[in-house]
Amino acid sequence: MTQNRTRGARADAPRALPSPNPARGRARTARRPRKPGRFLPALGRFSLFALPGLLAYTLFVLVPIGMTGYNSLTNLNPFNPPTQFVGLRNYVNLLSDAEFHQALLNTVIITAIITVLANVGGLLIAMLLDRPTKLYVLLRGVFFTPVVLSSVVISVIWQAILTDDGLLNSALRGLGMDEPPGWLSDPDLAIYSIAWIMAWQMLGFCVVVYLAGLQGVPRELNEAASIDGAGPLQRFRNVTWPMLAPALTINVVMLLITGFKAYDQVRVITNGGPGNGTTVTMAFQVVQTAFVSNRIGYSSALAAVMLAIVAFISVVVLRFLQKREVSQ
C-alpha cells in the first residue's frame, strides 16, 4: 500500500523541464530569416515623400545645369543658325575678355564689402538687441523687414534716395554743401553705393543669426569669467566670440553667395553704368550676353564659370570656418 502511494506521488509530481541552452537560443535568433519584402514598403514610403522634391530639384536645378554645360560647348545663337560644337573655345575666349575681367572684379568688390559690413554691423546690432523686453523684440522685426522685401523694391527706394536730386543730396545741399557726391552717377562711387545697398538689405539676416547664437551662449560662462576679473572685451573675445563660430559660418557663406549672384540692384539702379561697365557683375553680364546679344553659348560658359567660382569659394570658406568651430 505504501509502495503504491509512493508510485502515485511520483507519477503526480511535475516533471522537471530541461534547462534552456542560451547558445542554442542565440543560434535560433541569428538564423531567423528576415521577412521578404520588409524593406520595400519603407522604401516606397520614403520615395512617396521624396519624389516631389527630387522631381522639382531635377527639373529646375540639375536639368538647367546640364543644359548650360552643354550649351557652353556650342556657339548657340537662336538668330544665327546653325549651332555648331566648338568645344572649349568659349572658355578660352573668356581668358582674354576685358568685360569679363571687369565684371569679375566688380563682383569680388561687392561681395567683399557686403560680407564685411553686414557681418560687423549685424553682430553689433545683435549684441544691442540681445534683451528679453518687448521693445527689443519689436526692433528685431524692424531690422529683419528689408530681408523679406523684394530686391527690386529696395533698389527703387534707394535709387530715389541716392540720385543726384534725391533725398540725400537735397539734405546735403540744405546743410550747405554746394556739390554733393554723385552716389550713382560717379563711376568711382557707384559700385560702392550698390554694395552698401546690398549690405543694408542683408543686415537683418545677420542680426537674426547672431541673435540666435548669442542666446545659445551659457550665461554661467560669462558670470564665471566676470568673477575671475575679465572685462567686457575679454569676455567677448574669450567666451562669446568662440561660441558664435557657427553663426559666423552661416552668415559668411550666405553673404558670399548673395554677392556673387548680384543682379537686381545693378539692373534697376545703374543698369551696368555709369560709364562703360563700372557696375557690371557676373550675373548681369550673363543675362545681358544671353538675352541682349543673343549669344547663348558664350553666356552659358560665363554662367558655368560663375557657378564653379561660387562653388569653389563656398567650399573653401565653409571648410575653413568649420575647422574654426571644431578648434574653438
mmCIF file of C-alpha atoms in Angstrom:
data_model
loop_
_atom_site.group_PDB
_atom_site.id
_atom_site.type_symbol
_atom_site.label_atom_id
_atom_site.label_comp_id
_atom_site.label_asym_id
_atom_site.label_seq_id
_atom_site.Cartn_x
_atom_site.Cartn_y
_atom_site.Cartn_z
ATOM 1 C CA MET A 1 0.000 0.000 0.000
ATOM 2 C CA THR A 2 2.793 2.336 0.906
ATOM 3 C CA GLN A 3 4.631 1.481 -2.293
ATOM 4 C CA ASN A 4 1.502 2.259 -4.376
ATOM 5 C CA ARG A 5 1.150 5.673 -2.709
ATOM 6 C CA THR A 6 4.799 6.414 -3.352
ATOM 7 C CA ARG A 7 4.398 5.472 -7.009
ATOM 8 C CA GLY A 8 1.266 7.649 -7.291
ATOM 9 C CA ALA A 9 3.005 10.631 -5.737
ATOM 10 C CA ARG A 10 5.881 10.210 -8.126
ATOM 11 C CA ALA A 11 3.504 9.989 -11.042
ATOM 12 C CA ASP A 12 1.611 13.121 -9.954
ATOM 13 C CA ALA A 13 4.772 15.177 -9.338
ATOM 14 C CA PRO A 14 5.583 17.680 -12.162
ATOM 15 C CA ARG A 15 8.403 16.701 -14.345
ATOM 16 C CA ALA A 16 11.452 18.979 -14.308
ATOM 17 C CA LEU A 17 11.847 20.860 -17.535
ATOM 18 C CA PRO A 18 15.206 20.807 -19.258
ATOM 19 C CA SER A 19 17.313 23.904 -18.635
ATOM 20 C CA PRO A 20 17.389 26.239 -21.630
ATOM 21 C CA ASN A 21 20.579 26.469 -23.565
ATOM 22 C CA PRO A 22 21.465 30.173 -24.190
ATOM 23 C CA ALA A 23 23.767 29.355 -27.083
ATOM 24 C CA ARG A 24 21.034 27.379 -28.810
ATOM 25 C CA GLY A 25 18.610 30.311 -28.369
ATOM 26 C CA ARG A 26 21.105 32.719 -29.864
ATOM 27 C CA ALA A 27 21.644 30.412 -32.795
ATOM 28 C CA ARG A 28 17.925 30.233 -33.440
ATOM 29 C CA THR A 29 17.634 34.008 -33.200
ATOM 30 C CA ALA A 30 20.568 34.533 -35.547
ATOM 31 C CA ARG A 31 19.247 32.015 -38.040
ATOM 32 C CA ARG A 32 15.768 33.542 -38.084
ATOM 33 C CA PRO A 33 15.244 34.675 -41.690
ATOM 34 C CA ARG A 34 14.003 38.150 -42.440
ATOM 35 C CA LYS A 35 10.604 38.518 -43.870
ATOM 36 C CA PRO A 36 10.807 39.051 -47.614
ATOM 37 C CA GLY A 37 9.679 42.444 -48.810
ATOM 38 C CA ARG A 38 10.007 44.082 -45.402
ATOM 39 C CA PHE A 39 12.403 46.734 -46.758
ATOM 40 C CA LEU A 40 10.347 47.539 -49.823
ATOM 41 C CA PRO A 41 7.353 49.181 -48.076
ATOM 42 C CA ALA A 42 9.714 51.529 -46.165
ATOM 43 C CA LEU A 43 11.485 52.413 -49.414
ATOM 44 C CA GLY A 44 8.135 53.021 -51.069
ATOM 45 C CA ARG A 45 7.007 55.376 -48.327
ATOM 46 C CA PHE A 46 10.306 57.259 -48.492
ATOM 47 C CA SER A 47 10.050 57.543 -52.271
ATOM 48 C CA LEU A 48 6.481 58.798 -51.995
ATOM 49 C CA PHE A 49 7.525 61.702 -49.777
ATOM 50 C CA ALA A 50 10.835 62.428 -51.529
ATOM 51 C CA LEU A 51 9.620 62.146 -55.127
ATOM 52 C CA PRO A 52 8.037 65.631 -55.429
ATOM 53 C CA GLY A 53 11.129 67.340 -54.044
ATOM 54 C CA LEU A 54 13.513 65.252 -56.115
ATOM 55 C CA LEU A 55 11.444 65.847 -59.235
ATOM 56 C CA ALA A 56 11.409 69.617 -58.704
ATOM 57 C CA TYR A 57 15.143 69.659 -57.918
ATOM 58 C CA THR A 58 15.884 67.647 -61.034
ATOM 59 C CA LEU A 59 13.726 69.774 -63.344
ATOM 60 C CA PHE A 60 14.700 73.201 -62.024
ATOM 61 C CA VAL A 61 18.318 72.649 -60.909
ATOM 62 C CA LEU A 62 20.019 69.610 -62.411
ATOM 63 C CA VAL A 63 18.498 69.825 -65.886
ATOM 64 C CA PRO A 64 19.292 73.574 -66.328
ATOM 65 C CA ILE A 65 22.852 72.984 -65.110
ATOM 66 C CA GLY A 66 23.270 70.155 -67.596
ATOM 67 C CA MET A 67 21.817 72.230 -70.429
ATOM 68 C CA THR A 68 24.085 75.151 -69.513
ATOM 69 C CA GLY A 69 27.132 72.894 -69.559
ATOM 70 C CA TYR A 70 26.220 71.536 -72.975
ATOM 71 C CA ASN A 71 25.380 74.943 -74.448
ATOM 72 C CA SER A 72 28.698 76.329 -73.225
ATOM 73 C CA LEU A 73 30.409 73.973 -75.660
ATOM 74 C CA THR A 74 28.482 75.330 -78.635
ATOM 75 C CA ASN A 75 28.035 78.655 -80.456
ATOM 76 C CA LEU A 76 24.276 78.633 -79.852
ATOM 77 C CA ASN A 77 22.561 81.746 -81.153
ATOM 78 C CA PRO A 78 18.848 81.387 -81.905
ATOM 79 C CA PHE A 79 19.006 84.203 -84.512
ATOM 80 C CA ASN A 80 22.141 82.942 -86.242
ATOM 81 C CA PRO A 81 21.848 79.218 -87.007
ATOM 82 C CA PRO A 82 23.209 76.629 -87.393
ATOM 83 C CA THR A 83 24.508 75.681 -83.966
ATOM 84 C CA GLN A 84 27.958 74.090 -84.011
ATOM 85 C CA PHE A 85 30.014 72.311 -81.390
ATOM 86 C CA VAL A 86 33.031 74.495 -80.575
ATOM 87 C CA GLY A 87 34.479 72.656 -77.576
ATOM 88 C CA LEU A 88 36.318 74.863 -75.094
ATOM 89 C CA ARG A 89 36.550 77.883 -77.394
ATOM 90 C CA ASN A 90 34.116 79.923 -75.267
ATOM 91 C CA TYR A 91 36.165 79.278 -72.141
ATOM 92 C CA VAL A 92 39.385 80.218 -73.924
ATOM 93 C CA ASN A 93 37.821 83.469 -75.109
ATOM 94 C CA LEU A 94 36.926 84.317 -71.513
ATOM 95 C CA LEU A 95 40.612 84.498 -70.629
ATOM 96 C CA SER A 96 41.089 87.494 -72.929
ATOM 97 C CA ASP A 97 37.684 89.109 -72.429
ATOM 98 C CA ALA A 98 38.208 92.517 -70.752
ATOM 99 C CA GLU A 99 34.492 92.826 -69.974
ATOM 100 C CA PHE A 100 34.553 89.525 -68.114
ATOM 101 C CA HIS A 101 37.603 90.622 -66.119
ATOM 102 C CA GLN A 102 35.863 93.870 -65.142
ATOM 103 C CA ALA A 103 32.680 92.036 -64.178
ATOM 104 C CA LEU A 104 34.657 89.572 -62.067
ATOM 105 C CA LEU A 105 36.492 92.412 -60.306
ATOM 106 C CA ASN A 106 33.235 94.276 -59.620
ATOM 107 C CA THR A 107 31.637 91.128 -58.246
ATOM 108 C CA VAL A 108 34.562 90.467 -55.921
ATOM 109 C CA ILE A 109 34.477 94.059 -54.636
ATOM 110 C CA ILE A 110 30.732 93.945 -53.967
ATOM 111 C CA THR A 111 30.981 90.546 -52.283
ATOM 112 C CA ALA A 112 33.847 91.601 -50.028
ATOM 113 C CA ILE A 113 32.097 94.806 -48.941
ATOM 114 C CA ILE A 114 28.751 93.240 -48.107
ATOM 115 C CA THR A 115 30.415 90.318 -46.310
ATOM 116 C CA VAL A 116 32.373 92.644 -44.016
ATOM 117 C CA LEU A 117 29.746 95.355 -43.473
ATOM 118 C CA ALA A 118 26.788 93.050 -42.923
ATOM 119 C CA ASN A 119 28.713 90.806 -40.519
ATOM 120 C CA VAL A 120 30.208 93.611 -38.437
ATOM 121 C CA GLY A 121 27.008 95.663 -38.346
ATOM 122 C CA GLY A 122 24.843 92.600 -37.732
ATOM 123 C CA LEU A 123 26.986 91.496 -34.782
ATOM 124 C CA LEU A 124 26.960 94.955 -33.167
ATOM 125 C CA ILE A 125 23.192 95.344 -33.559
ATOM 126 C CA ALA A 126 22.562 91.791 -32.322
ATOM 127 C CA MET A 127 24.524 92.496 -29.141
ATOM 128 C CA LEU A 128 22.465 95.644 -28.582
ATOM 129 C CA LEU A 129 19.171 93.808 -29.187
ATOM 130 C CA ASP A 130 20.015 90.813 -27.001
ATOM 131 C CA ARG A 131 17.395 91.820 -24.414
ATOM 132 C CA PRO A 132 14.165 90.000 -23.451
ATOM 133 C CA THR A 133 11.944 93.131 -23.441
ATOM 134 C CA LYS A 134 9.098 93.692 -25.906
ATOM 135 C CA LEU A 135 10.720 96.815 -27.351
ATOM 136 C CA TYR A 136 13.823 94.906 -28.421
ATOM 137 C CA VAL A 137 11.692 92.115 -29.871
ATOM 138 C CA LEU A 138 9.874 94.749 -31.968
ATOM 139 C CA LEU A 139 13.204 96.202 -33.103
ATOM 140 C CA ARG A 140 14.318 92.751 -34.269
ATOM 141 C CA GLY A 141 11.351 92.647 -36.616
ATOM 142 C CA VAL A 142 12.152 96.140 -37.881
ATOM 143 C CA PHE A 143 15.728 95.185 -38.760
ATOM 144 C CA PHE A 144 14.602 91.957 -40.440
ATOM 145 C CA THR A 145 11.997 93.664 -42.648
ATOM 146 C CA PRO A 146 14.379 94.537 -45.549
ATOM 147 C CA VAL A 147 15.339 90.862 -45.849
ATOM 148 C CA VAL A 148 11.807 89.784 -46.756
ATOM 149 C CA LEU A 149 11.241 92.674 -49.165
ATOM 150 C CA SER A 150 11.933 92.283 -52.867
ATOM 151 C CA SER A 151 15.341 93.394 -54.067
ATOM 152 C CA VAL A 152 13.609 95.423 -56.782
ATOM 153 C CA VAL A 153 11.584 97.343 -54.190
ATOM 154 C CA ILE A 154 14.719 98.007 -52.130
ATOM 155 C CA SER A 155 16.541 99.185 -55.245
ATOM 156 C CA VAL A 156 13.777 101.612 -56.253
ATOM 157 C CA ILE A 157 13.703 103.120 -52.759
ATOM 158 C CA TRP A 158 17.462 103.600 -52.586
ATOM 159 C CA GLN A 159 17.577 104.956 -56.130
ATOM 160 C CA ALA A 160 15.194 107.717 -55.054
ATOM 161 C CA ILE A 161 17.479 108.457 -52.108
ATOM 162 C CA LEU A 162 20.854 108.380 -53.861
ATOM 163 C CA THR A 163 20.200 110.049 -57.218
ATOM 164 C CA ASP A 164 21.728 113.462 -57.870
ATOM 165 C CA ASP A 165 18.426 115.170 -56.984
ATOM 166 C CA GLY A 166 17.443 112.589 -54.388
ATOM 167 C CA LEU A 167 16.687 112.917 -50.703
ATOM 168 C CA LEU A 168 20.283 112.547 -49.532
ATOM 169 C CA ASN A 169 21.783 115.170 -51.846
ATOM 170 C CA SER A 170 18.886 117.519 -51.156
ATOM 171 C CA ALA A 171 19.611 117.235 -47.450
ATOM 172 C CA LEU A 172 23.319 117.823 -48.043
ATOM 173 C CA ARG A 173 22.566 120.944 -50.088
ATOM 174 C CA GLY A 174 20.350 122.152 -47.297
ATOM 175 C CA LEU A 175 23.291 121.768 -44.928
ATOM 176 C CA GLY A 176 25.448 123.993 -47.134
ATOM 177 C CA MET A 177 27.234 121.558 -49.495
ATOM 178 C CA ASP A 178 27.318 123.081 -52.969
ATOM 179 C CA GLU A 179 28.264 119.941 -54.930
ATOM 180 C CA PRO A 180 27.149 116.729 -53.212
ATOM 181 C CA PRO A 181 28.715 113.466 -54.393
ATOM 182 C CA GLY A 182 27.176 111.633 -57.327
ATOM 183 C CA TRP A 183 26.437 108.425 -55.481
ATOM 184 C CA LEU A 184 25.081 106.709 -58.592
ATOM 185 C CA SER A 185 26.427 108.926 -61.380
ATOM 186 C CA ASP A 186 30.097 108.945 -60.363
ATOM 187 C CA PRO A 187 31.915 105.885 -61.807
ATOM 188 C CA ASP A 188 34.191 105.816 -58.764
ATOM 189 C CA LEU A 189 31.307 105.739 -56.255
ATOM 190 C CA ALA A 190 28.525 103.798 -57.990
ATOM 191 C CA ILE A 191 29.845 100.325 -57.246
ATOM 192 C CA TYR A 192 30.273 101.170 -53.556
ATOM 193 C CA SER A 193 26.731 102.501 -53.441
ATOM 194 C CA ILE A 194 25.464 99.200 -54.867
ATOM 195 C CA ALA A 195 27.484 97.282 -52.277
ATOM 196 C CA TRP A 196 26.120 99.476 -49.476
ATOM 197 C CA ILE A 197 22.522 98.866 -50.567
ATOM 198 C CA MET A 198 23.031 95.093 -50.624
ATOM 199 C CA ALA A 199 24.795 95.127 -47.243
ATOM 200 C CA TRP A 200 21.938 97.157 -45.773
ATOM 201 C CA GLN A 201 19.382 94.672 -47.073
ATOM 202 C CA MET A 202 21.259 91.643 -45.683
ATOM 203 C CA LEU A 203 21.954 93.301 -42.332
ATOM 204 C CA GLY A 204 18.756 91.967 -40.774
ATOM 205 C CA PHE A 205 19.612 88.387 -41.734
ATOM 206 C CA CYS A 206 22.949 88.624 -39.930
ATOM 207 C CA VAL A 207 21.253 90.202 -36.916
ATOM 208 C CA VAL A 208 18.813 87.304 -36.558
ATOM 209 C CA VAL A 209 21.508 84.647 -36.943
ATOM 210 C CA TYR A 210 23.827 86.323 -34.435
ATOM 211 C CA LEU A 211 20.934 86.789 -32.014
ATOM 212 C CA ALA A 212 20.261 83.063 -32.149
ATOM 213 C CA GLY A 213 23.942 82.440 -31.453
ATOM 214 C CA LEU A 214 24.041 84.905 -28.550
ATOM 215 C CA GLN A 215 21.028 83.303 -26.934
ATOM 216 C CA GLY A 216 22.848 79.971 -27.064
ATOM 217 C CA VAL A 217 25.824 81.255 -25.067
ATOM 218 C CA PRO A 218 25.540 79.964 -21.457
ATOM 219 C CA ARG A 219 25.310 82.901 -19.089
ATOM 220 C CA GLU A 220 27.188 80.873 -16.482
ATOM 221 C CA LEU A 221 30.344 81.184 -18.575
ATOM 222 C CA ASN A 222 30.115 84.984 -18.680
ATOM 223 C CA GLU A 223 29.375 85.105 -14.969
ATOM 224 C CA ALA A 224 32.333 82.881 -14.198
ATOM 225 C CA ALA A 225 34.618 84.990 -16.387
ATOM 226 C CA SER A 226 33.337 88.152 -14.670
ATOM 227 C CA ILE A 227 34.058 86.665 -11.260
ATOM 228 C CA ASP A 228 37.582 85.856 -12.421
ATOM 229 C CA GLY A 229 38.078 89.538 -13.232
ATOM 230 C CA ALA A 230 37.602 89.513 -17.007
ATOM 231 C CA GLY A 231 36.352 92.765 -18.510
ATOM 232 C CA PRO A 232 33.681 93.130 -21.217
ATOM 233 C CA LEU A 233 36.173 92.897 -24.088
ATOM 234 C CA GLN A 234 37.903 89.879 -22.579
ATOM 235 C CA ARG A 235 34.573 88.127 -22.029
ATOM 236 C CA PHE A 236 33.564 88.803 -25.616
ATOM 237 C CA ARG A 237 36.885 87.611 -27.047
ATOM 238 C CA ASN A 238 37.276 84.500 -24.900
ATOM 239 C CA VAL A 239 33.657 83.450 -24.258
ATOM 240 C CA THR A 240 31.114 84.993 -26.630
ATOM 241 C CA TRP A 241 33.039 85.131 -29.901
ATOM 242 C CA PRO A 242 34.139 81.453 -29.895
ATOM 243 C CA MET A 243 30.530 80.415 -29.243
ATOM 244 C CA LEU A 244 29.399 82.423 -32.282
ATOM 245 C CA ALA A 245 31.523 80.406 -34.712
ATOM 246 C CA PRO A 246 28.526 78.523 -36.249
ATOM 247 C CA ALA A 247 26.639 81.801 -36.731
ATOM 248 C CA LEU A 248 29.673 83.341 -38.428
ATOM 249 C CA THR A 249 29.893 80.363 -40.797
ATOM 250 C CA ILE A 250 26.257 80.689 -41.853
ATOM 251 C CA ASN A 251 26.471 84.438 -42.411
ATOM 252 C CA VAL A 252 29.725 84.404 -44.362
ATOM 253 C CA VAL A 253 28.639 81.636 -46.737
ATOM 254 C CA MET A 254 25.215 83.191 -47.348
ATOM 255 C CA LEU A 255 26.709 86.623 -47.977
ATOM 256 C CA LEU A 256 29.284 85.218 -50.383
ATOM 257 C CA ILE A 257 26.554 83.572 -52.424
ATOM 258 C CA THR A 258 24.419 86.736 -52.307
ATOM 259 C CA GLY A 259 27.286 88.906 -53.513
ATOM 260 C CA PHE A 260 28.245 86.676 -56.428
ATOM 261 C CA LYS A 261 24.699 86.466 -57.763
ATOM 262 C CA ALA A 262 24.021 90.215 -57.542
ATOM 263 C CA TYR A 263 21.776 91.248 -60.416
ATOM 264 C CA ASP A 264 18.555 93.014 -59.364
ATOM 265 C CA GLN A 265 20.241 96.012 -57.750
ATOM 266 C CA VAL A 266 22.550 96.578 -60.712
ATOM 267 C CA ARG A 267 19.749 96.221 -63.243
ATOM 268 C CA VAL A 268 17.349 98.593 -61.501
ATOM 269 C CA ILE A 269 19.702 101.248 -60.140
ATOM 270 C CA THR A 270 22.543 101.683 -62.661
ATOM 271 C CA ASN A 271 21.933 99.164 -65.488
ATOM 272 C CA GLY A 272 25.661 98.450 -65.508
ATOM 273 C CA GLY A 273 26.726 102.104 -65.643
ATOM 274 C CA PRO A 274 27.653 104.829 -65.254
ATOM 275 C CA GLY A 275 30.251 104.711 -67.971
ATOM 276 C CA ASN A 276 31.388 101.504 -69.581
ATOM 277 C CA GLY A 277 30.596 98.602 -67.265
ATOM 278 C CA THR A 278 31.594 100.243 -63.981
ATOM 279 C CA THR A 279 28.960 98.294 -62.020
ATOM 280 C CA VAL A 280 28.520 95.233 -64.243
ATOM 281 C CA THR A 281 28.568 91.993 -62.233
ATOM 282 C CA MET A 282 28.977 88.441 -63.461
ATOM 283 C CA ALA A 283 25.277 87.675 -63.150
ATOM 284 C CA PHE A 284 24.405 90.892 -65.001
ATOM 285 C CA GLN A 285 26.842 90.053 -67.793
ATOM 286 C CA VAL A 286 25.375 86.550 -68.131
ATOM 287 C CA VAL A 287 21.866 87.936 -68.636
ATOM 288 C CA GLN A 288 22.981 90.715 -70.984
ATOM 289 C CA THR A 289 25.046 88.356 -73.124
ATOM 290 C CA ALA A 290 22.232 85.827 -73.375
ATOM 291 C CA PHE A 291 19.155 87.999 -73.888
ATOM 292 C CA VAL A 292 20.566 91.205 -75.406
ATOM 293 C CA SER A 293 23.447 89.921 -77.531
ATOM 294 C CA ASN A 294 21.708 86.539 -78.067
ATOM 295 C CA ARG A 295 25.000 84.682 -77.546
ATOM 296 C CA ILE A 296 23.552 81.776 -75.596
ATOM 297 C CA GLY A 297 26.640 79.595 -75.916
ATOM 298 C CA TYR A 298 29.024 82.262 -74.637
ATOM 299 C CA SER A 299 26.678 83.279 -71.807
ATOM 300 C CA SER A 300 26.415 79.608 -70.794
ATOM 301 C CA ALA A 301 30.189 79.500 -70.479
ATOM 302 C CA LEU A 302 30.021 82.632 -68.311
ATOM 303 C CA ALA A 303 27.368 81.020 -66.135
ATOM 304 C CA ALA A 304 29.384 77.808 -65.826
ATOM 305 C CA VAL A 305 32.490 79.731 -64.734
ATOM 306 C CA MET A 306 30.407 81.725 -62.259
ATOM 307 C CA LEU A 307 28.962 78.520 -60.807
ATOM 308 C CA ALA A 308 32.430 76.983 -60.483
ATOM 309 C CA ILE A 309 33.822 80.076 -58.742
ATOM 310 C CA VAL A 310 30.934 80.296 -56.287
ATOM 311 C CA ALA A 311 31.099 76.573 -55.510
ATOM 312 C CA PHE A 312 34.881 76.622 -55.016
ATOM 313 C CA ILE A 313 34.911 79.692 -52.769
ATOM 314 C CA SER A 314 31.931 78.455 -50.752
ATOM 315 C CA VAL A 315 33.516 75.058 -50.138
ATOM 316 C CA VAL A 316 36.900 76.542 -49.157
ATOM 317 C CA VAL A 317 35.371 79.109 -46.796
ATOM 318 C CA LEU A 318 32.993 76.547 -45.321
ATOM 319 C CA ARG A 319 35.784 74.077 -44.616
ATOM 320 C CA PHE A 320 37.969 76.792 -43.067
ATOM 321 C CA LEU A 321 35.204 78.135 -40.808
ATOM 322 C CA GLN A 322 34.085 74.654 -39.785
ATOM 323 C CA LYS A 323 37.629 73.857 -38.681
ATOM 324 C CA ARG A 324 37.490 77.005 -36.579
ATOM 325 C CA GLU A 325 34.251 75.767 -34.990
ATOM 326 C CA VAL A 326 35.912 72.473 -34.033
ATOM 327 C CA SER A 327 39.062 74.142 -32.710
ATOM 328 C CA GLN A 328 37.008 76.543 -30.617
#
